[in-house]
mmCIF file with all atom_site columns, C-alpha atoms in Angstrom:
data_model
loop_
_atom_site.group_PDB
_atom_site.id
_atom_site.type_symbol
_atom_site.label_atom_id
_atom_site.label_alt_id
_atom_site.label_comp_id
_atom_site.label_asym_id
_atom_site.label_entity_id
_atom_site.label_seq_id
_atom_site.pdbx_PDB_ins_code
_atom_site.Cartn_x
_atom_site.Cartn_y
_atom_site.Cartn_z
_atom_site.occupancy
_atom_site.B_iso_or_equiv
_atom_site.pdbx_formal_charge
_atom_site.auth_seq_id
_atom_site.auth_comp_id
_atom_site.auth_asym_id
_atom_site.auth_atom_id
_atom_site.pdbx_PDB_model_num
ATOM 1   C CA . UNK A 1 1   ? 21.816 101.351 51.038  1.00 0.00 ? 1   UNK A CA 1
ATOM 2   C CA . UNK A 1 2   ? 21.339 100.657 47.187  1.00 0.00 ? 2   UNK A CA 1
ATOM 3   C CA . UNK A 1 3   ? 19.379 98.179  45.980  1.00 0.00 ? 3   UNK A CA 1
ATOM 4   C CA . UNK A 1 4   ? 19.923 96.276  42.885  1.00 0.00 ? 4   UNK A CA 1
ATOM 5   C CA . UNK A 1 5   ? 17.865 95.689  40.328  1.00 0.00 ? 5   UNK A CA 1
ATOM 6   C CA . UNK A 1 6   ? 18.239 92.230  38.662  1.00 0.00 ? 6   UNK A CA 1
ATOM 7   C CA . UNK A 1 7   ? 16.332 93.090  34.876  1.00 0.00 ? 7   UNK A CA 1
ATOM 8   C CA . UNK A 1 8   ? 15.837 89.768  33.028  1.00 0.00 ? 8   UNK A CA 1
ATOM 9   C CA . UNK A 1 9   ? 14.560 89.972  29.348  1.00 0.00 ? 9   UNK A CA 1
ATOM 10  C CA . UNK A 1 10  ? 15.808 92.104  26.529  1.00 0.00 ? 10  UNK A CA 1
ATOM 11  C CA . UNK A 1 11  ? 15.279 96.618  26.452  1.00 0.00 ? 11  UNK A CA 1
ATOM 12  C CA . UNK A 1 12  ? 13.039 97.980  24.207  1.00 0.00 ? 12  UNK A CA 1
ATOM 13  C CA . UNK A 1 13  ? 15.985 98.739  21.952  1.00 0.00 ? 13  UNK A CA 1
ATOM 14  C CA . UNK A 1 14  ? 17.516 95.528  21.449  1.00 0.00 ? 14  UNK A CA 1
ATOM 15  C CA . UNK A 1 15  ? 13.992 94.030  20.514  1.00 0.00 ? 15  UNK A CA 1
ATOM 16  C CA . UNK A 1 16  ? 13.612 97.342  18.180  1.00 0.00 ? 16  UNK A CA 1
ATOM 17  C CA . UNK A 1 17  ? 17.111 96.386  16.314  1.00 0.00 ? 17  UNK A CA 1
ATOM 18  C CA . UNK A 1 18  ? 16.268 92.442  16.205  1.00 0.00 ? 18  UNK A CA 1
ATOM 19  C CA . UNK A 1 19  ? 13.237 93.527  14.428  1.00 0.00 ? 19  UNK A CA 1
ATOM 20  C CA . UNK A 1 20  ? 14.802 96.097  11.979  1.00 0.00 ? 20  UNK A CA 1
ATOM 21  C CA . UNK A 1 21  ? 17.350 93.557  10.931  1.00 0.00 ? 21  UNK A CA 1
ATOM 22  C CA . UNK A 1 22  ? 15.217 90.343  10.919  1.00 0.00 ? 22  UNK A CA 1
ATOM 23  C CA . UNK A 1 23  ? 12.678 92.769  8.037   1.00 0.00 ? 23  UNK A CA 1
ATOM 24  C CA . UNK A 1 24  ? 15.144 93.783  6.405   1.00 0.00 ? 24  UNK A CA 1
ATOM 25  C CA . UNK A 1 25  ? 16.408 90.096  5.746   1.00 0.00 ? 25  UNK A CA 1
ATOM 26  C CA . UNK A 1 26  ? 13.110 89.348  4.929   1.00 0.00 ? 26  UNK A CA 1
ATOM 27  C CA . UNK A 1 27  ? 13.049 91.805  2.578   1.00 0.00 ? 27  UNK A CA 1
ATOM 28  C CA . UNK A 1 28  ? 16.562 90.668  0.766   1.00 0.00 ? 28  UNK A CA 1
ATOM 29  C CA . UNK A 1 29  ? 14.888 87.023  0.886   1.00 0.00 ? 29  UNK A CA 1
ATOM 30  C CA . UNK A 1 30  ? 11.470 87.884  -0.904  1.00 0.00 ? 30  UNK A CA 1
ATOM 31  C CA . UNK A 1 31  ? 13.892 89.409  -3.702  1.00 0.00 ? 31  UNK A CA 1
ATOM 32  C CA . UNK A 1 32  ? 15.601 87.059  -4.311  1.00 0.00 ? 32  UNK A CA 1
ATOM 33  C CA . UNK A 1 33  ? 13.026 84.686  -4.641  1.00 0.00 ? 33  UNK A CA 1
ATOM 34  C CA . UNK A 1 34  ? 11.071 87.104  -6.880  1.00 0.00 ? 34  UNK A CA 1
ATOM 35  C CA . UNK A 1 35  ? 14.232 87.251  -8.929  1.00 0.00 ? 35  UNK A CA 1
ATOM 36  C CA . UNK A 1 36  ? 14.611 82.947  -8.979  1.00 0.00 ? 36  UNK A CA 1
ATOM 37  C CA . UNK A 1 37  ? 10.868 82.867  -10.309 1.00 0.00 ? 37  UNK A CA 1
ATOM 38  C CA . UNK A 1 38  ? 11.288 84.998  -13.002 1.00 0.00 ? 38  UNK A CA 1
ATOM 39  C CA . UNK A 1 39  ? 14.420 82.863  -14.191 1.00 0.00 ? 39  UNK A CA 1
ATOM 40  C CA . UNK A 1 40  ? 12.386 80.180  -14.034 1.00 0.00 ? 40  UNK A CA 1
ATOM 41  C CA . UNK A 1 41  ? 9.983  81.825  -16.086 1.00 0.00 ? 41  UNK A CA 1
ATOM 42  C CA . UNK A 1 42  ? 12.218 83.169  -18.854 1.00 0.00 ? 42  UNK A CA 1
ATOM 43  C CA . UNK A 1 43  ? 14.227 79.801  -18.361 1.00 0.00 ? 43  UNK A CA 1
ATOM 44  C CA . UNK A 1 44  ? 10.796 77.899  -19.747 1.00 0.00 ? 44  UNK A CA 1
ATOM 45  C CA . UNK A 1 45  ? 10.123 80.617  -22.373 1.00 0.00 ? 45  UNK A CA 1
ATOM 46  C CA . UNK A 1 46  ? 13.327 79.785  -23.876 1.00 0.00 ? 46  UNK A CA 1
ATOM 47  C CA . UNK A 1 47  ? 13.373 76.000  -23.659 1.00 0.00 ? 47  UNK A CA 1
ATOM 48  C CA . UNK A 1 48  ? 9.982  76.234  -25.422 1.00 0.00 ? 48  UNK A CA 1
ATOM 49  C CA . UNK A 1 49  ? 11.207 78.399  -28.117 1.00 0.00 ? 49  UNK A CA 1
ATOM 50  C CA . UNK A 1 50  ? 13.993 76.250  -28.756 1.00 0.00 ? 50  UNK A CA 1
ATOM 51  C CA . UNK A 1 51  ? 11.840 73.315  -29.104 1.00 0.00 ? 51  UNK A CA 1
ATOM 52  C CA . UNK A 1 52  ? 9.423  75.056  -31.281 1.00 0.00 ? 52  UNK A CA 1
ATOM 53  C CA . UNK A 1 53  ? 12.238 76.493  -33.722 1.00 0.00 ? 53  UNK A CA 1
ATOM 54  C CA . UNK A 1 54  ? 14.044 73.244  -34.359 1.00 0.00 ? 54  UNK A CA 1
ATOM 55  C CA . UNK A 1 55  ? 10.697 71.722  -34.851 1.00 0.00 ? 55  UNK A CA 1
ATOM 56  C CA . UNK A 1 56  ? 9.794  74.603  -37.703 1.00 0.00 ? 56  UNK A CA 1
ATOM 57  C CA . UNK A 1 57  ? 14.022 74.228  -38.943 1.00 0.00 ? 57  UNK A CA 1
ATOM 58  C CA . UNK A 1 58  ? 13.127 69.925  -39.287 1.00 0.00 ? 58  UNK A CA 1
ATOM 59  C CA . UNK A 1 59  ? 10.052 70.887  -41.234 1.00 0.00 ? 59  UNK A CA 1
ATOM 60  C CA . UNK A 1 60  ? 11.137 73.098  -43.682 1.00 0.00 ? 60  UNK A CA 1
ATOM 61  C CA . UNK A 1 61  ? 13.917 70.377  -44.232 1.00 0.00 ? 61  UNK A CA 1
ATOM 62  C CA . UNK A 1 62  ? 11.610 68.226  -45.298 1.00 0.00 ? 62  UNK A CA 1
ATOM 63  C CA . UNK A 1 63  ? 9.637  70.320  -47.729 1.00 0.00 ? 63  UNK A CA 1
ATOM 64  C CA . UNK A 1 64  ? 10.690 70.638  -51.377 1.00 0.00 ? 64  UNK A CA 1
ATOM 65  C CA . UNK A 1 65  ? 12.731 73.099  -52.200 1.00 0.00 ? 65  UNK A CA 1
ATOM 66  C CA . UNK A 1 66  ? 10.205 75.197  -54.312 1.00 0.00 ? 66  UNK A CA 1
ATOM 67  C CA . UNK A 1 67  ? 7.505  75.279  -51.733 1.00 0.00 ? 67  UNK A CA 1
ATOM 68  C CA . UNK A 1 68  ? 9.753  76.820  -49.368 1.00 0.00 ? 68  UNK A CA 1
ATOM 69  C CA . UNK A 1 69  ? 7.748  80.154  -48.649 1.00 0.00 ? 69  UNK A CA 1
ATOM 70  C CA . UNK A 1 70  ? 8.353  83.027  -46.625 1.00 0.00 ? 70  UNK A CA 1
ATOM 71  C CA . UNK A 1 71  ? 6.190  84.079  -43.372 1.00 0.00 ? 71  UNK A CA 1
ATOM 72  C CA . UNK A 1 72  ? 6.398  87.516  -43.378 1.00 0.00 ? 72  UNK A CA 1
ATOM 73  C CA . UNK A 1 73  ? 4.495  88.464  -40.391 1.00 0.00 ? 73  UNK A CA 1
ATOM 74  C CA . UNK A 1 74  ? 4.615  86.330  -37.540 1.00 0.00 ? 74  UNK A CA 1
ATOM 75  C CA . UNK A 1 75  ? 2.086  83.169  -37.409 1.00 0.00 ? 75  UNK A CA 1
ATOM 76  C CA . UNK A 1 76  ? 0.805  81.879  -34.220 1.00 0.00 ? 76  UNK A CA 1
ATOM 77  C CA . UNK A 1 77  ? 1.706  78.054  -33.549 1.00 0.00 ? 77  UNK A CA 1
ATOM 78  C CA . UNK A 1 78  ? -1.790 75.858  -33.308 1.00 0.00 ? 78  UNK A CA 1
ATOM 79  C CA . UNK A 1 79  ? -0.877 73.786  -30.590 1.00 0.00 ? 79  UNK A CA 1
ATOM 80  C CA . UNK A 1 80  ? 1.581  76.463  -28.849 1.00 0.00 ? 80  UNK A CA 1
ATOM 81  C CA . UNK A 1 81  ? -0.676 79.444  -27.674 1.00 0.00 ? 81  UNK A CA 1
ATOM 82  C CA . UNK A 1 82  ? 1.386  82.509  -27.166 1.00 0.00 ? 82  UNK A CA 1
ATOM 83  C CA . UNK A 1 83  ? 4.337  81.497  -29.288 1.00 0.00 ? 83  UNK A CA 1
ATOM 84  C CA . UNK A 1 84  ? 4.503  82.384  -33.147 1.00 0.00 ? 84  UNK A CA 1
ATOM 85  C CA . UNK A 1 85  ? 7.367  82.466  -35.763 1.00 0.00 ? 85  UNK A CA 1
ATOM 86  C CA . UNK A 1 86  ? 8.322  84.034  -39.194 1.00 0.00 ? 86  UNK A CA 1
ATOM 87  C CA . UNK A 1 87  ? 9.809  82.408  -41.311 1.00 0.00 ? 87  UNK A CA 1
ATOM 88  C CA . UNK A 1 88  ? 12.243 85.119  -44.191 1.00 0.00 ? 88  UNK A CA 1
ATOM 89  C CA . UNK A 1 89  ? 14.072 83.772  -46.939 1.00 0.00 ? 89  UNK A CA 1
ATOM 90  C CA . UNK A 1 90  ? 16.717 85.547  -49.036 1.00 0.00 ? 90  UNK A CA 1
ATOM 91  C CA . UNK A 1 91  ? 18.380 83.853  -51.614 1.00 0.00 ? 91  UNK A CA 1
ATOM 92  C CA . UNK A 1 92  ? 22.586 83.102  -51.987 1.00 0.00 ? 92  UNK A CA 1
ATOM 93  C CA . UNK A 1 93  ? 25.231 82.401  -53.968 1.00 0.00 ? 93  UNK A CA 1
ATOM 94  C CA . UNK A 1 94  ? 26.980 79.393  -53.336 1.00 0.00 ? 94  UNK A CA 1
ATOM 95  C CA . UNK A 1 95  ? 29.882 80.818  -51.112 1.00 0.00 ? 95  UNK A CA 1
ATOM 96  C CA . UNK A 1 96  ? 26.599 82.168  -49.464 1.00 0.00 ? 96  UNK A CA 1
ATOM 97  C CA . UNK A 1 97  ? 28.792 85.797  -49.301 1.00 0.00 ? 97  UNK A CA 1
ATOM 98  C CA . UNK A 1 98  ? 26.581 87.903  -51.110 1.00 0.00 ? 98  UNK A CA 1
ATOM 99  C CA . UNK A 1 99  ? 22.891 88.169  -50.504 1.00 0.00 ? 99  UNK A CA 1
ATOM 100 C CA . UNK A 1 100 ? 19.963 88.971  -53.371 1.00 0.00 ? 100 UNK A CA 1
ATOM 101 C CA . UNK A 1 101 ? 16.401 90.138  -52.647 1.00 0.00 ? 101 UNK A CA 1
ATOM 102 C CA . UNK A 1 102 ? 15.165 89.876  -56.118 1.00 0.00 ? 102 UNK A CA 1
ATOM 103 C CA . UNK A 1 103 ? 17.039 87.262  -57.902 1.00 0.00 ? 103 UNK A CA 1
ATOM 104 C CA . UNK A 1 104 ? 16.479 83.621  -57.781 1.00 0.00 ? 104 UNK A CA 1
ATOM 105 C CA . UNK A 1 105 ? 19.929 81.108  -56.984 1.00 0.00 ? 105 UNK A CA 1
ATOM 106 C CA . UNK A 1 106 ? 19.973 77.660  -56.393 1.00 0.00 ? 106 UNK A CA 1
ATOM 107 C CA . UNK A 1 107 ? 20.310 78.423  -52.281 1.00 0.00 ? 107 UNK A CA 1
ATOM 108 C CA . UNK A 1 108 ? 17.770 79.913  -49.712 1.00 0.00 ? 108 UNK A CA 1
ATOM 109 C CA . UNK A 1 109 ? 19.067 81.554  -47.134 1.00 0.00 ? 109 UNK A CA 1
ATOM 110 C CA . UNK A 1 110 ? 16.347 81.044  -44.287 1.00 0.00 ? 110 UNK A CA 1
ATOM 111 C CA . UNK A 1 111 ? 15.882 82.743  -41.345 1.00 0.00 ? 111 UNK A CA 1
ATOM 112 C CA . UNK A 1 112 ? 13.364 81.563  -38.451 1.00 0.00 ? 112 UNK A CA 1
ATOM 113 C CA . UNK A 1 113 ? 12.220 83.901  -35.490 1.00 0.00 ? 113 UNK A CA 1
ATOM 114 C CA . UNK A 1 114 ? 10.135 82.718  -32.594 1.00 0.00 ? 114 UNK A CA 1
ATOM 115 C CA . UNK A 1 115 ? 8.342  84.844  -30.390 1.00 0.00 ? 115 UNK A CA 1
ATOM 116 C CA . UNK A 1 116 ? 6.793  84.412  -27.115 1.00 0.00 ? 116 UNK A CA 1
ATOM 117 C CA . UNK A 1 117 ? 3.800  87.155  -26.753 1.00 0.00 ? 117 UNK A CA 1
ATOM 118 C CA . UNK A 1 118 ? 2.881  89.673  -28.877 1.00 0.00 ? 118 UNK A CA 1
ATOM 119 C CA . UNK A 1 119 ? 6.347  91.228  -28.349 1.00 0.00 ? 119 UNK A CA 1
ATOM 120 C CA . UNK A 1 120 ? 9.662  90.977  -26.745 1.00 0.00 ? 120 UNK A CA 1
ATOM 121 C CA . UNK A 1 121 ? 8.516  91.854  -22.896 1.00 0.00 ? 121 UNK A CA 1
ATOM 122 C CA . UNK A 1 122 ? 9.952  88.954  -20.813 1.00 0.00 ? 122 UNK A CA 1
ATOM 123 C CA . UNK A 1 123 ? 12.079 87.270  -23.534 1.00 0.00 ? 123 UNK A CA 1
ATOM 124 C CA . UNK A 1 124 ? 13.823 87.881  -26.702 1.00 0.00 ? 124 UNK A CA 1
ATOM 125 C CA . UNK A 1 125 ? 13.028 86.603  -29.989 1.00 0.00 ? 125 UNK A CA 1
ATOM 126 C CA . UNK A 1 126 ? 15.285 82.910  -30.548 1.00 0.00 ? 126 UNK A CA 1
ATOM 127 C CA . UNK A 1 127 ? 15.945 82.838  -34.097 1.00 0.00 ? 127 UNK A CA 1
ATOM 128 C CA . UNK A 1 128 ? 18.094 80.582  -36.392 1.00 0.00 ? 128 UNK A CA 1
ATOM 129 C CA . UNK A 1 129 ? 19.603 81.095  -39.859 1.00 0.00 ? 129 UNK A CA 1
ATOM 130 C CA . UNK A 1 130 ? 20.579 77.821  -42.665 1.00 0.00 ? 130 UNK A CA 1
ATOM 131 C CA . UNK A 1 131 ? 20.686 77.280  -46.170 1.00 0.00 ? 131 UNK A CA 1
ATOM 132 C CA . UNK A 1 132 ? 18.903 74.866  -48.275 1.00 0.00 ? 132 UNK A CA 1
ATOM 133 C CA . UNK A 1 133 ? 19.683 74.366  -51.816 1.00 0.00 ? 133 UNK A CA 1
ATOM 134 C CA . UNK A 1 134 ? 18.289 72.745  -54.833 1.00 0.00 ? 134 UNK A CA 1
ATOM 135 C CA . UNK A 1 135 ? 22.063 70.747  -56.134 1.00 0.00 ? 135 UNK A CA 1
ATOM 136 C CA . UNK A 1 136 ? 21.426 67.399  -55.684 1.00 0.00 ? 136 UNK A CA 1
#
């Protein structure tokens, strides 16, 4: 006569697979929440940058129109550590078509970069482009 054998619990195998899959899950989860805090990151970078440049763009706005100077290499920001701008200015013509480097018009045609670090590692440089002229 055979016996049976009433087994409760789970075999090696199923607990092996349950295992496998619950890691790798894991895994997937841990990446993706890498991934969400480095949006955040960049997401804070960029708001900051904004800020900064149409703080610098309101500025320059308000200066006279002959003490509007280029920045040629970028300046750090004194209450901002880690972000710094440039400010370039080329001047126009007043369809602001053609572009001169060593002639003076009655329009500046001003560019502002902002940079977060000493380079462009987790975000790009936000930049902005106007004219200001001196026609009243």
């Amino acid at each position: 006569m055979i016996k049976k054998i009433n087994s409760k619990g789970f075999a090696l195998v199923e607990i092996v697979v349950v295992t496998l899959l619950l890691g790798g899950a894991f895994i997937v989860f841990i990446e993706a929440l890498s991934q969400t805090k480095m949006m955040q990151l960049k997401s804070e970078i960029r708001t900051i940058q904004t800020s900064l440049l149409n703080s610098k763009i309101n500025q320059i706005r308000s200066t006279p129109f002959a003490s509007i100077s280029p920045v040629s290499n970028f300046v750090n920001f004194e209450n901002n550590s880690g972000y710094s701008y440039r400010v370039i200015i080329k001047h126009t013509d007043q369809s602001f078509t053609t572009v001169y480097d060593n002639l003076t018009t009655d329009f500046k045609l001003i560019t502002i970069e902002i940079r977060h670090g000493p380079g462009e590692e987790i975000v790009k440089i936000l930049s902005d482009t106007f004219v200001v002229s001196n026609i009243i």
